[in-house]
Short mmCIF file of C-alpha atoms in Angstrom, two decimals:
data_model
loop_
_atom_site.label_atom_id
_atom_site.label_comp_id
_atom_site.label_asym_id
_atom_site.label_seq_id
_atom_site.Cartn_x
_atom_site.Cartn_y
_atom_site.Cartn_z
CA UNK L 1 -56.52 152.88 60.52
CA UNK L 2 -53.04 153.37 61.21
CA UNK L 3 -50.67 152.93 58.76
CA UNK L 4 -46.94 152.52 58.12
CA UNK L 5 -45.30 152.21 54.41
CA UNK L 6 -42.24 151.06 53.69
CA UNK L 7 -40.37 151.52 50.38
CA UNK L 8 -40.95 148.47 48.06
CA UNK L 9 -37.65 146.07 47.71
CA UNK L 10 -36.65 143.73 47.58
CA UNK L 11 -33.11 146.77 47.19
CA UNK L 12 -29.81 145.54 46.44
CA UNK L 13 -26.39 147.22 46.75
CA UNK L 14 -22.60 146.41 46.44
CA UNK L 15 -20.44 145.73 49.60
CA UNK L 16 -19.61 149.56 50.46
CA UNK L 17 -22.65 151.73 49.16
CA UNK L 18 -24.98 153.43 51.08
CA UNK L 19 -27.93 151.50 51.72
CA UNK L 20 -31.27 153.86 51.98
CA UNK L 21 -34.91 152.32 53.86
CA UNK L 22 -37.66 154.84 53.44
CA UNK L 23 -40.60 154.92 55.73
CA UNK L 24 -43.68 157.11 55.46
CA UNK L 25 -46.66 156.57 58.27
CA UNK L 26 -50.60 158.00 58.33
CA UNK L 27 -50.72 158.99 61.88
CA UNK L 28 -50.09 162.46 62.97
CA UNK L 29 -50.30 160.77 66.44
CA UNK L 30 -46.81 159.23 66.04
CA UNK L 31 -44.32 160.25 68.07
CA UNK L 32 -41.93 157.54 68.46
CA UNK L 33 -40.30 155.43 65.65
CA UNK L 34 -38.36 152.21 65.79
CA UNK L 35 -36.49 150.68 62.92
CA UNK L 36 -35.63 146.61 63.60
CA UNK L 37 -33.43 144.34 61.62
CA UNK L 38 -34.97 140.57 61.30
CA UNK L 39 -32.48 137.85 59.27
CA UNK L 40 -34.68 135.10 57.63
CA UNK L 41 -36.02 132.80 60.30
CA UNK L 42 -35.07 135.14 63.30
CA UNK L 43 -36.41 137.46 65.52
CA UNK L 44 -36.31 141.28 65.04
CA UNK L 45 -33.62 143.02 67.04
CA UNK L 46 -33.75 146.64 67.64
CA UNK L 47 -31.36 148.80 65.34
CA UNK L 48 -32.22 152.24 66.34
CA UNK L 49 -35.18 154.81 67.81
CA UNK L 50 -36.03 158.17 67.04
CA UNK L 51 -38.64 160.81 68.52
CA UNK L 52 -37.16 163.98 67.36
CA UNK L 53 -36.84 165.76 64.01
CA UNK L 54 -33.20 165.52 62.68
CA UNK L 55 -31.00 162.74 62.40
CA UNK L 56 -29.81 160.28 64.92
CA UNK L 57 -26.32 158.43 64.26
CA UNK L 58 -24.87 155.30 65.67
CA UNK L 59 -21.77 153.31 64.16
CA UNK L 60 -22.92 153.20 60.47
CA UNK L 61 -26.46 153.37 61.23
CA UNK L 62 -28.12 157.05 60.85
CA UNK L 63 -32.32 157.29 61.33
CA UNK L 64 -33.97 160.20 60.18
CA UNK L 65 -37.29 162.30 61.28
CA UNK L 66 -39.44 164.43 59.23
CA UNK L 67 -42.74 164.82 61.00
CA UNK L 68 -44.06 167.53 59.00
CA UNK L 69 -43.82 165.05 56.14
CA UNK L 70 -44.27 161.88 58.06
CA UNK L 71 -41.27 160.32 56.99
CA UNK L 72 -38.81 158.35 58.44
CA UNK L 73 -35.32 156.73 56.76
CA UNK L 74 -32.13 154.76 58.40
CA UNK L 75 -28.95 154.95 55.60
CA UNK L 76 -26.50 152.04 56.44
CA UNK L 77 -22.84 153.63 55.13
CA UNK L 78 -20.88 151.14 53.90
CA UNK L 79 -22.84 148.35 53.49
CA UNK L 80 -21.79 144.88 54.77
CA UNK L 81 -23.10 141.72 53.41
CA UNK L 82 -23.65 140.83 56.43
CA UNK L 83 -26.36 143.39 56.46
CA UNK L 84 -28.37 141.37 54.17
CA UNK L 85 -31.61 141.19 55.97
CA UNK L 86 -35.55 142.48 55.90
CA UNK L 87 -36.02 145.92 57.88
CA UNK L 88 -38.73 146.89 59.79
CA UNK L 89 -39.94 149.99 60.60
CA UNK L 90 -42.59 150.47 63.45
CA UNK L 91 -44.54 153.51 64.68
CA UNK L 92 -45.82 154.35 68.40
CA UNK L 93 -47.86 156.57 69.67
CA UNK L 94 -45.89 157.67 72.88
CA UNK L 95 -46.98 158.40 76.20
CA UNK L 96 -50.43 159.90 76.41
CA UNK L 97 -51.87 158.42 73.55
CA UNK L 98 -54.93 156.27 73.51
CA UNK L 99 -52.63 153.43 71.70
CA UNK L 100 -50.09 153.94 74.24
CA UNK L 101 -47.47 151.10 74.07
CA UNK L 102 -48.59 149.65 71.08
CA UNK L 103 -46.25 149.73 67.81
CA UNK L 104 -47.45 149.53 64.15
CA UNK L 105 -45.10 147.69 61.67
CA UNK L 106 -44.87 148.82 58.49
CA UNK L 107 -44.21 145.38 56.00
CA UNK L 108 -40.63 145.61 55.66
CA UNK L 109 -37.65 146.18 53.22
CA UNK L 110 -35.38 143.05 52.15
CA UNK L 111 -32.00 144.91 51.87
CA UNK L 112 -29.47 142.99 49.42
CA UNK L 113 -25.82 143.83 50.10
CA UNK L 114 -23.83 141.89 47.24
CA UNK L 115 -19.97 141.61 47.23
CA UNK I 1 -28.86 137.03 81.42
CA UNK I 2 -32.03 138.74 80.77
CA UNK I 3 -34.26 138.17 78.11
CA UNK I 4 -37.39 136.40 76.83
CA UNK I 5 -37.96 133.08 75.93
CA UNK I 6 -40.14 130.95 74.03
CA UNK I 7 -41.19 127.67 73.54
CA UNK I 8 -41.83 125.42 71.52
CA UNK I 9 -39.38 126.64 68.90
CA UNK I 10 -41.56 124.48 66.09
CA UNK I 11 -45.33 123.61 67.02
CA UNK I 12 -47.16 121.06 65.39
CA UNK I 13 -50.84 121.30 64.98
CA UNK I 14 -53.32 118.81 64.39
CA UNK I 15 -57.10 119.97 62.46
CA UNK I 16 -59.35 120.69 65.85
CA UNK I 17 -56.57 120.68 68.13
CA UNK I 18 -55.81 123.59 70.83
CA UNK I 19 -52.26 124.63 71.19
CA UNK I 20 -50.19 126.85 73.53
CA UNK I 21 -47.07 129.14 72.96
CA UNK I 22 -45.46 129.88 75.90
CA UNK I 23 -43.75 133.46 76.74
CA UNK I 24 -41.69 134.51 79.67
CA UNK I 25 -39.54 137.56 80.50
CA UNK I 26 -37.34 137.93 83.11
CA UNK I 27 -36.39 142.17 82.19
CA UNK I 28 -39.44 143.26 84.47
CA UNK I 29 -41.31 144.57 81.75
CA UNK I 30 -44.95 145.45 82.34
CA UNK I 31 -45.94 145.09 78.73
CA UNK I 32 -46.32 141.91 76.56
CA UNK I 33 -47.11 141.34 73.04
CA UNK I 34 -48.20 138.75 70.72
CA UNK I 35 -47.06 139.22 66.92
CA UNK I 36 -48.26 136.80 63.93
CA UNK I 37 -45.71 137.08 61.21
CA UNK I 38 -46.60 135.29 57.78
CA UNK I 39 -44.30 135.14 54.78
CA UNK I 40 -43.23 137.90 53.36
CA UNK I 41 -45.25 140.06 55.32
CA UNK I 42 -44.41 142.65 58.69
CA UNK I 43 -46.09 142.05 62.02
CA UNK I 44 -49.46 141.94 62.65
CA UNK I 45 -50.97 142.10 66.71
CA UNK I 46 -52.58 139.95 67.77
CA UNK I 47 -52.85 140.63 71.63
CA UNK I 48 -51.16 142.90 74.15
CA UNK I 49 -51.22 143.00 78.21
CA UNK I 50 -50.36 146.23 79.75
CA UNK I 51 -50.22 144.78 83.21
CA UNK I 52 -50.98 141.51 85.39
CA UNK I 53 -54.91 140.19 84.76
CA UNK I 54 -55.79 142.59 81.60
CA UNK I 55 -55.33 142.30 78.46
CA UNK I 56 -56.51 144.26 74.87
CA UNK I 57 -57.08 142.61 71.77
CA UNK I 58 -55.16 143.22 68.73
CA UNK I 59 -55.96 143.68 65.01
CA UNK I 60 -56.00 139.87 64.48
CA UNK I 61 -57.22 138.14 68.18
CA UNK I 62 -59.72 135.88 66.30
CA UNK I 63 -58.75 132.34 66.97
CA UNK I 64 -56.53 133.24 70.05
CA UNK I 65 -56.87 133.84 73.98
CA UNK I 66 -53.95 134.94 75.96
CA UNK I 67 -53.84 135.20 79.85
CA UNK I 68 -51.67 137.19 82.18
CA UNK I 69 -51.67 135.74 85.38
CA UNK I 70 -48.32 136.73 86.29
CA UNK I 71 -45.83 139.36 85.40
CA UNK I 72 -43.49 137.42 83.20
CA UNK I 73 -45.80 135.24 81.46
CA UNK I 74 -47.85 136.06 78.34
CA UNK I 75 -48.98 132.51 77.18
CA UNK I 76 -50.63 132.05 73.72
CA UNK I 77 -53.58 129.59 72.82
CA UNK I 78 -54.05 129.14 69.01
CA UNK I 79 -57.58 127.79 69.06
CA UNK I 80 -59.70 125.36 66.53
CA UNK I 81 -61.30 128.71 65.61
CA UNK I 82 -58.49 130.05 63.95
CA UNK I 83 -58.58 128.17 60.57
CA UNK I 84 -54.96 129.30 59.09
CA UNK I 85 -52.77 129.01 61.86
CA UNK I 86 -49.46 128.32 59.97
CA UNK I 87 -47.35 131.19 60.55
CA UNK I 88 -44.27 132.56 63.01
CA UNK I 89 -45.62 133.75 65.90
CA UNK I 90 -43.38 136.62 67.70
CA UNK I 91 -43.70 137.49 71.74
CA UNK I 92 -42.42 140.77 73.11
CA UNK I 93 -42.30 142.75 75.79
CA UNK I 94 -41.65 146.71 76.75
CA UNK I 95 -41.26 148.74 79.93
CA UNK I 96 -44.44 150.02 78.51
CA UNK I 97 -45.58 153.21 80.83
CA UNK I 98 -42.07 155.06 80.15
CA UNK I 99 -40.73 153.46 77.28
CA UNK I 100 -42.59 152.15 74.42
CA UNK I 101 -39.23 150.20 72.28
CA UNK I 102 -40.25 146.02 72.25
CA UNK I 103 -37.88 143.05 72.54
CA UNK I 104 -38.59 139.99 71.34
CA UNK I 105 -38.29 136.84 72.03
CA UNK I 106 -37.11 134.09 69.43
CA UNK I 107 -40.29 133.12 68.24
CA UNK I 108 -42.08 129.65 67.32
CA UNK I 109 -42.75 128.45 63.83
CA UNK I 110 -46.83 126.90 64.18
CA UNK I 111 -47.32 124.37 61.32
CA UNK I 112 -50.67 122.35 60.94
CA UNK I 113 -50.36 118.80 60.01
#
């Protein structure tokens, strides 16, 4: 059984701090990782991917990759209230694998961002 | 604009009844999902098409049938067989072969009268 874990929240920070989502996942299979922002009553939208080791920056979003630990993080640098939302991160095998296109979703993280 | 739609946005269920969710795409995707999402919780599959006429069950595709008669359209039946249907349900769709990142739709809210 596949598994992703995200770290328990609900997590709260002021306007300005660095917000930190921690994701760990079971399957050594994984090669693709996804991390999706849903506000309450919406959709997810896609925030970011990352398949290699290392970080990955965009704007004030950076995702990071540890596969030898199975871990996987996105830091939000100064945090907006509007970034108040639940965060999702999601697993994939990648191409080749007998799960090929499907995703795994870990629970989520309901981020906080107070003024 | 491209995108995927869904409809109803709220569904109304009556004890015994059959309902459909509908699910289109217009981004040429091969791949569509279903997603149930209850409170509180992430998302759970509950069926996934790959391409036109097949389709794979998911971790929760008691209750439901799907069908994938054509390339945009991933509809969802929520059958009498599925005795806690009250959740979000969540459609999305991926290039699939090359690239495995899903977009989703807006999702409709199934209550049960």
């Amino acid at each position: 059984q596949k598994e992703v874990e995200q770290n328990s929240g609900p997590l709260s920070v002021p306007e300005g701090a660095i917000a930190s989502l921690n994701c760990t996942y079971s399957d050594r299979v994984s090669q693709s990782f996804f991390w999706y922002r849903q506000y309450s009553g919406k959709s997810p939208e896609l925030i970011m991917s990352i398949y290699s080791n290392g970080d990955k920056e965009d704007g004030r979003f950076t995702a990071q990759l540890n596969k030898a630990s199975q871990y996987v993080s996105l830091l939000i640098r100064d945090s907006q209230p509007s970034d108040s939302a639940t965060y999702l991160c999601a697993a994939g095998a990648n191409a080749g694998g007998t799960s090929y296109g499907k995703l795994t979703f870990g629970q989520g993280t309901i981020l906080t961002v107070h003024p | 604009d491209g995108g995927i739609t869904q409809s109803p946005k709220y569904l109304f269920r009556k004890e015994g009844q059959n309902v459909t969710l509908s699910c289109e795409q217009n981004l040429n995707h091969d791949a569509m999902y279903w997603y149930r999402q209850d409170p509180g919780q992430g998302l759970r599959l509950i069926y996934y098409s790959q391409i036109v006429n097949d389709f794979q069950k998911g971790d929760i595709a008691e209750g439901y049938s799907v069908s994938r008669e054509k390339k945009e359209s991933f509809p969802l039946t929520v059958t009498s067989a599925q005795k806690n249907p009250t959740a979000f349900y969540l459609c999305a769709s991926s290039a699939g072969r090359i690239q495995e990142t899903q977009y989703f739709g807006p999702g409709t809210r199934l209550l049960v009268l």
